[in-house]
Amino acid sequence: MIGVAVLGATGSIGLSTLDVLARHPDKYRVVSLTANRDVAGMARLCRQHRPDLVAMADAASAEALRRELAGDLQGIEVMQGEAGLAAAAVHPDAPYVMAAIVGAAGLLPTLAAVREGKRILLANKESLVVAGQLFMDAVRRHDAEVLPIDSEHNAIFQSMPADFGRGLDRVGVRRILLTASGGPFRNRSLAELQHVTPEEACAHPNWDMGRKISVDSATMMNKGLEVIEARWLFDATPDRIQVVVHPQSVIHSMVEYVDGSVLAQLGNPDMRTPIAHALAWPERIESGVAGLDLFAIAQLDFEAPDFDRFPCLRLAYQAVEQGGAAPAILNAANEVAVAAFLDGRLPFVRIPQLIDKVLQAMPGTLADDLDTLLALDAEARRLAEQSLGNGV
Ligand code: NAD
Ligand code: MG
């Protein structure tokens, strides 16, 4: 039996993970769970999965959960705050950790698990965007294992030779072809994008996801964050990462080799496939996902990305080229912009403008330690909020 910690258990990836785990009670045991403030959701998960430890992001939610669990579930320890999230991440009985908190809030608990040398099932792409170099250095130093959950990166991992860590040139890889659905606004003109609503932005054509990543998919910042994620996971310079718009989301990404071969991973768009892959790797287990019906799909289309309608993608390429703290600043400004859009405080097309403004205000910022990165993340959020207050 392998113990598993699920960080961000009440979210879209967290619930898909628990669904896969519940299919294999002989193989896996849920040891610890975390959530932000969803007390009712966490109480339900406690009844179902009987973890040893759960952590809520704040004291009030933890107290409410303790009251909720008083009675038959008193044996479950409830912790709170940063220390609680970290305790859930480093639980000694959980060698596997699903990192599925959304945003930069996932960085510290995920890093804590890395430093314990765990197998990290990495959904929280923002960790790598904020602190890629530091994160990957810690993975090597502590002999941790990172298995990508993001469907594209999981597909790339499956299409790479096993020894890709030797360097892409040595193993004959020419390019990574990172597929993108294009999101719900793939066919909208710039003029039509002026008035889109949060509800439209969150109605993704192929994937059912949390609200933040849904908006990121609509702006294509999600693909930008994924370029940065791929840069670190596969040690690939950005010029070797080609975004390919593929509206059917059947090919989850590809790897092109120097001999002209292109290897791809295909499947239905359901996150339980990459989750099951990373849990069982190098073996395979059932995920609950139906087989691919190629006759029903019939056709696969490909398009070049449009940087004019989706400037967030360009901003992300620029940030990763610039290096240093630029990706962390990009990410922080994006988190503020997306939250403001979801609250009706910022029009959709202003999201890239706000991010660009913050990036311009913090040029050439170097950072090689965690404290500096976190301070710059906070400064970028402050500048973004200030711009919002001034009407961008
Ligand atoms: P979600 O919003 O559905 O869930 C987020 C989880 O994180 C919830 O459990 C929430 O309680 C918790 N959380 C939120 N803010 C927190 C905070 N400040 N402190 C502690 N916990 C907090 O998000 P999701 O769609 O499941 O995405 C999770 C991560 O996985 C994101 O980084 C996303 O980019 C990545 N991802 C998601 C999908 C998908 O299909 N949903 C696909 C690929 C990658
Ligand atoms: Mg993805």
GROMACS .gro file of C-alpha atoms and ligand atoms in nm, residues 125 150-153 213 222-223 226 229 271, ligand 2:
model
   12
  125LYS     CA    1   0.234   2.450  -1.289
  150ASP     CA    2  -0.056   1.872  -1.684
  151SER     CA    3  -0.191   1.671  -1.978
  152GLU     CA    4   0.056   1.824  -2.228
  153HIS     CA    5   0.361   1.765  -2.011
  213ILE     CA    6  -0.711   2.780  -1.523
  222ASN     CA    7  -0.232   2.881  -1.969
  223LYS     CA    8  -0.028   2.782  -2.276
  226GLU     CA    9   0.295   2.565  -1.992
  229GLU     CA   10   0.668   2.464  -1.728
  271MET     CA   11  -0.729   1.432  -1.637
  394MG      MG   12  -0.252   2.168  -1.970
   0.00000   0.00000   0.00000
